[in-house]
PDB file of N, CA and C in Angstrom:
ATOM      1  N   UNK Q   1       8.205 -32.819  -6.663  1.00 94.00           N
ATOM      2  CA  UNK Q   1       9.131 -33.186  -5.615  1.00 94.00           C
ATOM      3  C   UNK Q   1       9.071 -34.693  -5.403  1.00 94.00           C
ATOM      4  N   UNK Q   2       9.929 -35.221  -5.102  1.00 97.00           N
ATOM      5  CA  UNK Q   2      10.396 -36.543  -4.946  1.00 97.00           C
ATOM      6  C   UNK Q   2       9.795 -37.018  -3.230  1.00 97.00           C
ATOM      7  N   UNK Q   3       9.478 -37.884  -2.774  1.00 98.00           N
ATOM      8  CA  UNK Q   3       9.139 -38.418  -1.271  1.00 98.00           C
ATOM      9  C   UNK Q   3       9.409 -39.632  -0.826  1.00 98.00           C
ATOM     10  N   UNK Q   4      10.596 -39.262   0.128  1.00 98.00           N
ATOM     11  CA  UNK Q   4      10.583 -41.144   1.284  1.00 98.00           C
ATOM     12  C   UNK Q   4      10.101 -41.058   2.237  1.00 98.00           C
ATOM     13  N   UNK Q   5       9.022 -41.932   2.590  1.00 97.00           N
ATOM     14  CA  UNK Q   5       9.110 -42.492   3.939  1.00 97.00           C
ATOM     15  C   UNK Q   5       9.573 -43.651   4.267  1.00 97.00           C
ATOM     16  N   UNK Q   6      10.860 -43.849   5.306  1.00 96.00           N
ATOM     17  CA  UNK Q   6      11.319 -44.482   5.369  1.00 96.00           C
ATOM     18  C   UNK Q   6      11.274 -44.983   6.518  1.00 96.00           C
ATOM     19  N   UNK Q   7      11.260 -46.764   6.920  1.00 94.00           N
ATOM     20  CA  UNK Q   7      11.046 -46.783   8.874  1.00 94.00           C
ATOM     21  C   UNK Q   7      12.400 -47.432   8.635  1.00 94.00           C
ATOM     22  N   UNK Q   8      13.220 -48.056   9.854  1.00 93.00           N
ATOM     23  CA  UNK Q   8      14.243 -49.285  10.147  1.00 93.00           C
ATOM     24  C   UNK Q   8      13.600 -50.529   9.327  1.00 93.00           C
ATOM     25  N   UNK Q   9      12.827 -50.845   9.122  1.00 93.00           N
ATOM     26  CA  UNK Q   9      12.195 -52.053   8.137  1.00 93.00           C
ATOM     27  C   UNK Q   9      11.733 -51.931   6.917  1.00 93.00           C
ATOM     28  N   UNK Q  10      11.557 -51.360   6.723  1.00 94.00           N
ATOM     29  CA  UNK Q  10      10.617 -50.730   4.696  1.00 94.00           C
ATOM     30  C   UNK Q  10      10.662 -49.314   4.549  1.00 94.00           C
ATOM     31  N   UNK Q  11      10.497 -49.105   3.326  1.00 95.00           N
ATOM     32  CA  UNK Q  11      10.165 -47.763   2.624  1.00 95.00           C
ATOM     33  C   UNK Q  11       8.573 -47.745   2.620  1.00 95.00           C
ATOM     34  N   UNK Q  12       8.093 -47.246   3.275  1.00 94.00           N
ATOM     35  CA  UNK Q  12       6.593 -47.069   3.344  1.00 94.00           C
ATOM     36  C   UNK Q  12       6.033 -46.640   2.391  1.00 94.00           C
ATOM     37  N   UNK Q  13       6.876 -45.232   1.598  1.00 96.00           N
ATOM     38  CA  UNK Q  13       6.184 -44.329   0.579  1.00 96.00           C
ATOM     39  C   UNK Q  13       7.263 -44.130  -0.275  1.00 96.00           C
ATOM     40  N   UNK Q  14       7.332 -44.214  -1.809  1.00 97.00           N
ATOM     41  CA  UNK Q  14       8.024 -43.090  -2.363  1.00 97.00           C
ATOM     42  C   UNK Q  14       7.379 -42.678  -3.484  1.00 97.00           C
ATOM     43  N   UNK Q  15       7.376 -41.765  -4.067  1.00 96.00           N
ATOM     44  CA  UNK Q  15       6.700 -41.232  -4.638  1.00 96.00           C
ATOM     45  C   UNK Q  15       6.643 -39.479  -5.219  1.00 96.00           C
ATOM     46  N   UNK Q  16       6.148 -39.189  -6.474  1.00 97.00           N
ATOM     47  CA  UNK Q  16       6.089 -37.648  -6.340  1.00 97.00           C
ATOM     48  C   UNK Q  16       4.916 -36.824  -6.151  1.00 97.00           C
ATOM     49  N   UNK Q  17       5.224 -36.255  -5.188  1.00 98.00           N
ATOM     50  CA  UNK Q  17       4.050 -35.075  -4.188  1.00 98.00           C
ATOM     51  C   UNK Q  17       4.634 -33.376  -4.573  1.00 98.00           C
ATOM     52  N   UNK Q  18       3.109 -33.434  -4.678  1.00 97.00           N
ATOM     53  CA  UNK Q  18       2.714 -32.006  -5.060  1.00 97.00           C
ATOM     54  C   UNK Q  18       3.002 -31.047  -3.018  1.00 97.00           C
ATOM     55  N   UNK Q  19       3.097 -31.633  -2.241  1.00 97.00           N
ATOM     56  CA  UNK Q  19       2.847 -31.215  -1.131  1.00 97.00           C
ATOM     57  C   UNK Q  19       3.212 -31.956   0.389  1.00 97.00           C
ATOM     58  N   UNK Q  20       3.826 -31.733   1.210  1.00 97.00           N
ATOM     59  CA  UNK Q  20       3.322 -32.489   2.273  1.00 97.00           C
ATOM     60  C   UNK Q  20       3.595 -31.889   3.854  1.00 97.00           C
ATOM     61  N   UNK Q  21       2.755 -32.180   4.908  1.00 97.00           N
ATOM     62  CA  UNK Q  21       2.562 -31.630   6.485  1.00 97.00           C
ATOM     63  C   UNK Q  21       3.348 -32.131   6.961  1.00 97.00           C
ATOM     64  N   UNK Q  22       4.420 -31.742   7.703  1.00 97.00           N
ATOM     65  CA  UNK Q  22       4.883 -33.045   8.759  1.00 97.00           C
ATOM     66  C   UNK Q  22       5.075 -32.212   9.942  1.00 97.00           C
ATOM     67  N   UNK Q  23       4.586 -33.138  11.156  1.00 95.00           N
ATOM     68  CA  UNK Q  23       4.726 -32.337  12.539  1.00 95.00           C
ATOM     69  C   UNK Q  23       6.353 -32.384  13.302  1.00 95.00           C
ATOM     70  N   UNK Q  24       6.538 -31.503  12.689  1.00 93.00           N
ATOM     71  CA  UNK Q  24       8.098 -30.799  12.902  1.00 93.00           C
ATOM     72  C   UNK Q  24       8.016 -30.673  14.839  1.00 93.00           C
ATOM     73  N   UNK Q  25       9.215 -30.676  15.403  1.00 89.00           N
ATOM     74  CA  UNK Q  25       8.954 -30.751  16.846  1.00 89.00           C
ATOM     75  C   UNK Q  25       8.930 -29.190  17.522  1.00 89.00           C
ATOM     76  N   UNK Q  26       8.797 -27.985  16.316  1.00 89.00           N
ATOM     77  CA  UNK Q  26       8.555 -26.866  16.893  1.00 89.00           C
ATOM     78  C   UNK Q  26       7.214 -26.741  16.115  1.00 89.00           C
ATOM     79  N   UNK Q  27       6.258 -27.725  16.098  1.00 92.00           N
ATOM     80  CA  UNK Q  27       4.989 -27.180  14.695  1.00 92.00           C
ATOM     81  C   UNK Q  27       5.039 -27.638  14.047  1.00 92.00           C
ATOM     82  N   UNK Q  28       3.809 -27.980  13.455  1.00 94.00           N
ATOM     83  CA  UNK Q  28       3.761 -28.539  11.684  1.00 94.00           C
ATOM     84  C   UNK Q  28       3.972 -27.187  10.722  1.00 94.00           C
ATOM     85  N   UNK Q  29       4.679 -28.053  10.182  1.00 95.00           N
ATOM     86  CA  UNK Q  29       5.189 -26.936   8.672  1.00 95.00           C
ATOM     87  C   UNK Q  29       4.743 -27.794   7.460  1.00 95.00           C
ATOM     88  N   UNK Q  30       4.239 -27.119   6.626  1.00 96.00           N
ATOM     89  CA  UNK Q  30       4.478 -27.596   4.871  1.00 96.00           C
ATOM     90  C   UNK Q  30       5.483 -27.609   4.184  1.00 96.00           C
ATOM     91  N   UNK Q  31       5.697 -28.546   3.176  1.00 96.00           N
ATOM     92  CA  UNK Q  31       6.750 -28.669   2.161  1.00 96.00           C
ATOM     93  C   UNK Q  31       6.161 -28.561   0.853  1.00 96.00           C
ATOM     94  N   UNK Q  32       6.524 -27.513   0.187  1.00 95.00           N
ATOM     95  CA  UNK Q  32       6.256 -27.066  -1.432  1.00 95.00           C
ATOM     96  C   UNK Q  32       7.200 -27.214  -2.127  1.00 95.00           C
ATOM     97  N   UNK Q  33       7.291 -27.474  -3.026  1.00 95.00           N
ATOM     98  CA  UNK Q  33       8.209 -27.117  -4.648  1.00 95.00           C
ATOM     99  C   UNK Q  33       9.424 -26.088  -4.012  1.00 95.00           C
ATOM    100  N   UNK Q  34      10.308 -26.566  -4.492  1.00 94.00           N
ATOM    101  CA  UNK Q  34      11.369 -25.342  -3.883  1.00 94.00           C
ATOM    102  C   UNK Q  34      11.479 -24.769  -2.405  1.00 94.00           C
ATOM    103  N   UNK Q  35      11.127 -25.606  -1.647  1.00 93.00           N
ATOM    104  CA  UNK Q  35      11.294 -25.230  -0.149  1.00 93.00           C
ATOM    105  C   UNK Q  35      12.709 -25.231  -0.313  1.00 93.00           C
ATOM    106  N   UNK Q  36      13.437 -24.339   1.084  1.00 94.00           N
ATOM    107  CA  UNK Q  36      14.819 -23.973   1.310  1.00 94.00           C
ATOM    108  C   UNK Q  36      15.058 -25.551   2.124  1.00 94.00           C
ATOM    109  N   UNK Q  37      16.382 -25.627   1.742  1.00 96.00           N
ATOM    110  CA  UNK Q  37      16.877 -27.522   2.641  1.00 96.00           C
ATOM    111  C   UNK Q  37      16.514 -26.895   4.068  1.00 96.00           C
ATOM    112  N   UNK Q  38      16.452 -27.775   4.401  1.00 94.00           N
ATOM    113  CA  UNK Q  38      16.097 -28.247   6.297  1.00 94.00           C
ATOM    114  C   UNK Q  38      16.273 -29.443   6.449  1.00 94.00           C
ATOM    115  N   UNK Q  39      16.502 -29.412   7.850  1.00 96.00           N
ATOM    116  CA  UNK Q  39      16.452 -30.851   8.719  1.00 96.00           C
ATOM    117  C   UNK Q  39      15.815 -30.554   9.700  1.00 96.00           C
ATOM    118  N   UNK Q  40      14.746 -31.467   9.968  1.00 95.00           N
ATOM    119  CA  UNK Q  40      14.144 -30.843  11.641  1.00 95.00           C
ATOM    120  C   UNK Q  40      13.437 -32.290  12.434  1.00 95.00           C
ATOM    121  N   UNK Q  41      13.615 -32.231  13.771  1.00 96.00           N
ATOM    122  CA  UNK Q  41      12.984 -33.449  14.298  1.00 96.00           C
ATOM    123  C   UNK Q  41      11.256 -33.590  13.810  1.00 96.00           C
ATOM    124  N   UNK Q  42      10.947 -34.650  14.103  1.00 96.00           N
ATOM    125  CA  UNK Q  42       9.955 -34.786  14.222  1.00 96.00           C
ATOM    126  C   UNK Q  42       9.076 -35.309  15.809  1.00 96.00           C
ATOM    127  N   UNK Q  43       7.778 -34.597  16.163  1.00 95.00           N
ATOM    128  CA  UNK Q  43       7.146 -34.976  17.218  1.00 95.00           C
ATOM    129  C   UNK Q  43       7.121 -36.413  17.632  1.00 95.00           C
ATOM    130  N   UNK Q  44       7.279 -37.311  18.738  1.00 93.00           N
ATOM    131  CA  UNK Q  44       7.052 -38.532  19.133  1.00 93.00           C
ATOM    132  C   UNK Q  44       5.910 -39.382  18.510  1.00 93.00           C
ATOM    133  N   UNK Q  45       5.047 -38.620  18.216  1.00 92.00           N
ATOM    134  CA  UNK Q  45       3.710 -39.330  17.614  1.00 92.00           C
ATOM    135  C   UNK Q  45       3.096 -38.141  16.731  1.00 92.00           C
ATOM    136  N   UNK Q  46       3.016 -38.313  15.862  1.00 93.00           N
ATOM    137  CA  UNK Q  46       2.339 -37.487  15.021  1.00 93.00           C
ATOM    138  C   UNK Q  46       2.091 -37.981  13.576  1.00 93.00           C
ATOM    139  N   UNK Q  47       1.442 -37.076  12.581  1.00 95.00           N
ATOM    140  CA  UNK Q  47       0.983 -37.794  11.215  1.00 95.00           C
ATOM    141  C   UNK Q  47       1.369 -36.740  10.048  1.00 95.00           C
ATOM    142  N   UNK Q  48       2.153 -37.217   9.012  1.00 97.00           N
ATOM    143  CA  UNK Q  48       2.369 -36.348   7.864  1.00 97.00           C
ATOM    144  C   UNK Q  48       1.116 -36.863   7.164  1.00 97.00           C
ATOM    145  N   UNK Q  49       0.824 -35.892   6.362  1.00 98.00           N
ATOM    146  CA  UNK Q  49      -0.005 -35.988   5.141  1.00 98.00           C
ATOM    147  C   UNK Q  49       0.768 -35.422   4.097  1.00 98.00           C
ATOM    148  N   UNK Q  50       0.491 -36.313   2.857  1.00 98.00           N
ATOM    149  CA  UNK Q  50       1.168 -35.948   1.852  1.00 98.00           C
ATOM    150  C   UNK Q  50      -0.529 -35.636   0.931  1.00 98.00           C
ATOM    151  N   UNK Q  51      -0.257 -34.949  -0.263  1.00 97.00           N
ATOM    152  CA  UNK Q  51      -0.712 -34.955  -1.176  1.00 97.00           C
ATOM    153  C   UNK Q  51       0.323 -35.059  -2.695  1.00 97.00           C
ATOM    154  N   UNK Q  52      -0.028 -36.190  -3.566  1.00 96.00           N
ATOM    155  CA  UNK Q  52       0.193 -37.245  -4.398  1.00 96.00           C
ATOM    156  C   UNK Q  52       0.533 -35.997  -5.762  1.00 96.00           C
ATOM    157  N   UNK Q  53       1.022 -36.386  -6.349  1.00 93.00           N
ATOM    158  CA  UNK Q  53       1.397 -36.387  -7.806  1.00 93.00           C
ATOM    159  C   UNK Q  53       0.092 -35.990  -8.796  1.00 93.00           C
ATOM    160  N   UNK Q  54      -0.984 -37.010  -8.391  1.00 92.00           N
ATOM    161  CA  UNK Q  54      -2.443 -37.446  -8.963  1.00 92.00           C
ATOM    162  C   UNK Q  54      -3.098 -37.059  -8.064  1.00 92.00           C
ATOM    163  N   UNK Q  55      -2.934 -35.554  -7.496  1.00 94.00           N
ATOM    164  CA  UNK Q  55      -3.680 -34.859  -6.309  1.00 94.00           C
ATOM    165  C   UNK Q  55      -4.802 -35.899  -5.058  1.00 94.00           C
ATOM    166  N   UNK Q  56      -4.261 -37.086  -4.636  1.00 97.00           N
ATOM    167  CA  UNK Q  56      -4.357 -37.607  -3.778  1.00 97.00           C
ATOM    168  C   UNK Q  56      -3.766 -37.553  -2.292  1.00 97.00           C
ATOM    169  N   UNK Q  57      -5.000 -37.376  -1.431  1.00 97.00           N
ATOM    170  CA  UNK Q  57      -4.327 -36.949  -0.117  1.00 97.00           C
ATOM    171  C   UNK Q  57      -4.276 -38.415   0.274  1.00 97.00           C
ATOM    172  N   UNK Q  58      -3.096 -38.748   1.184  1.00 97.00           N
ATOM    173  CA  UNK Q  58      -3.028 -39.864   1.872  1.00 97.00           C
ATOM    174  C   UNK Q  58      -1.913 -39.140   3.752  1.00 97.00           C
ATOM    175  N   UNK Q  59      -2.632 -40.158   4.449  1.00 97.00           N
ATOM    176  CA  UNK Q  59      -1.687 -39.901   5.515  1.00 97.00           C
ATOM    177  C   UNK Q  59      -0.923 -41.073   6.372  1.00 97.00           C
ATOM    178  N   UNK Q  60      -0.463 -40.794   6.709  1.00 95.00           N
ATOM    179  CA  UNK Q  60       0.956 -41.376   7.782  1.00 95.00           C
ATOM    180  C   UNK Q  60       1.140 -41.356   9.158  1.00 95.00           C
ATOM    181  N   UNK Q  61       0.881 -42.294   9.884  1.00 93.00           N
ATOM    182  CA  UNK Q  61       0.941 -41.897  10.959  1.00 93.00           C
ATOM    183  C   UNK Q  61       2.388 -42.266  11.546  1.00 93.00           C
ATOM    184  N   UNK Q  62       3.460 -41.240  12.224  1.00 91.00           N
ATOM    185  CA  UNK Q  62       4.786 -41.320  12.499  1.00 91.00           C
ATOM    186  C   UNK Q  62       5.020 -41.639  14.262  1.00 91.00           C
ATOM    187  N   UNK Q  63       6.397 -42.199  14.178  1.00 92.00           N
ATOM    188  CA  UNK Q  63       6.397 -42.279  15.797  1.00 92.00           C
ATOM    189  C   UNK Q  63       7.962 -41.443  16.201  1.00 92.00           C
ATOM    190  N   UNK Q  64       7.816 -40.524  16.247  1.00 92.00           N
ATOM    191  CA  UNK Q  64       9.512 -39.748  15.867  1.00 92.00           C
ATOM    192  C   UNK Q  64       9.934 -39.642  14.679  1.00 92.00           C
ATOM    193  N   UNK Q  65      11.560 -39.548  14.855  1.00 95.00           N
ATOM    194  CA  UNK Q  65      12.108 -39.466  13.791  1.00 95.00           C
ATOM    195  C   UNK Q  65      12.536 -37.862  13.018  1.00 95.00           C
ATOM    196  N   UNK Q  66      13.027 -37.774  11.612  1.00 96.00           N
ATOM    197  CA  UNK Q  66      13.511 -36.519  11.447  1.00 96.00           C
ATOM    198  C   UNK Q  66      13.242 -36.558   9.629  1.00 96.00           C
ATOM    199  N   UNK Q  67      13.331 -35.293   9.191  1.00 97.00           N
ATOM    200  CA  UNK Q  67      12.944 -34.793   8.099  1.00 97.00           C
ATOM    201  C   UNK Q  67      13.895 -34.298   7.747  1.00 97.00           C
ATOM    202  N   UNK Q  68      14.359 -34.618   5.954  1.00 97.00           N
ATOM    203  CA  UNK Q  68      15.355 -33.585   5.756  1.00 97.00           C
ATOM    204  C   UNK Q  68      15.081 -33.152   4.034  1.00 97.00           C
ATOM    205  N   UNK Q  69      14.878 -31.696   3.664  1.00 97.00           N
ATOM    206  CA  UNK Q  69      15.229 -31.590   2.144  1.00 97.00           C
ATOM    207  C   UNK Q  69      16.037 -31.472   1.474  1.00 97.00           C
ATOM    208  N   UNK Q  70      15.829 -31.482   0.885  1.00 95.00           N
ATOM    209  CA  UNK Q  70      17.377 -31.169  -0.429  1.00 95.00           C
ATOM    210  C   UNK Q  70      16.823 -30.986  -1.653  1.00 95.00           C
ATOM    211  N   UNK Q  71      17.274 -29.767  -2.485  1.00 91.00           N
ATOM    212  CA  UNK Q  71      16.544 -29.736  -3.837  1.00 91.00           C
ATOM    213  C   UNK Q  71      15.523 -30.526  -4.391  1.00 91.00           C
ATOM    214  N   UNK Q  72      14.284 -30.388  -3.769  1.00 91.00           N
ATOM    215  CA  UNK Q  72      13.025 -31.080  -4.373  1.00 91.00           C
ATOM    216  C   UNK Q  72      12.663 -32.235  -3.785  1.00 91.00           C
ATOM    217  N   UNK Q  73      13.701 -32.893  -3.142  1.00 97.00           N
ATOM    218  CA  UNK Q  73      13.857 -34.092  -2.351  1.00 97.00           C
ATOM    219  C   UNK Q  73      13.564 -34.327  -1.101  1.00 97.00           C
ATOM    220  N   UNK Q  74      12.494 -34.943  -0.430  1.00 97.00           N
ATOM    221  CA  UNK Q  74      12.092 -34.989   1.006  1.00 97.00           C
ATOM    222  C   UNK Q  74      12.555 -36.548   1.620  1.00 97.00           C
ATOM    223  N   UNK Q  75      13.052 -36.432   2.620  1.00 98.00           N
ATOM    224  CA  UNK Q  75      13.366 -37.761   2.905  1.00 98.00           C
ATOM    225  C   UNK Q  75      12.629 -37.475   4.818  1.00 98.00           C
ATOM    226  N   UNK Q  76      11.973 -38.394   4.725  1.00 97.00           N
ATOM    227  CA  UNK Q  76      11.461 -38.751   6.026  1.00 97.00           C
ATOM    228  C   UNK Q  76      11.868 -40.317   6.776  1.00 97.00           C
ATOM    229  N   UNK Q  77      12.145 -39.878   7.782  1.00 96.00           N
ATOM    230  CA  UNK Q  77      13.163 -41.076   8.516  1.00 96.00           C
ATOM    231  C   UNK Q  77      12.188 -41.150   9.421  1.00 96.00           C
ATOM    232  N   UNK Q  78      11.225 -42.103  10.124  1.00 94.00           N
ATOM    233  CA  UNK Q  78      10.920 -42.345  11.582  1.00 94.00           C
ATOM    234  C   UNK Q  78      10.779 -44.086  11.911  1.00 94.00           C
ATOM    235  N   UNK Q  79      10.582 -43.766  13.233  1.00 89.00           N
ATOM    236  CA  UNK Q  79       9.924 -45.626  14.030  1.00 89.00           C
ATOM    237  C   UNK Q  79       9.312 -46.195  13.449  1.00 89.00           C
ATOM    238  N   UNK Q  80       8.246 -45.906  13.077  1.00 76.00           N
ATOM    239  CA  UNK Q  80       6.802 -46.865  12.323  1.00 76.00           C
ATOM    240  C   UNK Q  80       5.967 -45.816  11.887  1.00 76.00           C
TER     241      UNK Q  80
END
């Protein structure tokens, strides 16, 4: 799967992940291989973790913002 993190100023991350958490504003959910598309807010403050391509965990700390998939494709939009 493909990954943006994206703020109003830079692309923080892109990259391909085997995996990643993001605190969705009903719960954190996971994103796998073939997840069904979604769009969902994200919590005011919270932290995705991704895990890497090269099975590296790294994390993110978010300030809002929203999540959306699309065939394999994660795009993460927040503040900082």
């Amino acid at each position: 799967m493909q990954l943006e993190i994206l703020t109003p100023d830079r692309k923080i991350f892109s990259g391909e992940v085997i995996s990643v958490k993001v605190p969705g504003a009903k719960g954190q959910f996971e994103i796998l291989k073939n997840h069904a598309p979604l769009i969902s807010a994200l919590v005011p403050k919270g932290q995705v973790r991704v895990i890497t391509a090269g099975n590296k965990t790294e994390y993110f700390e978010t300030k809002g913002g929203v999540v959306e998939v699309l065939k394999d494709q994660i795009i993460i939009l927040t503040e900082a």
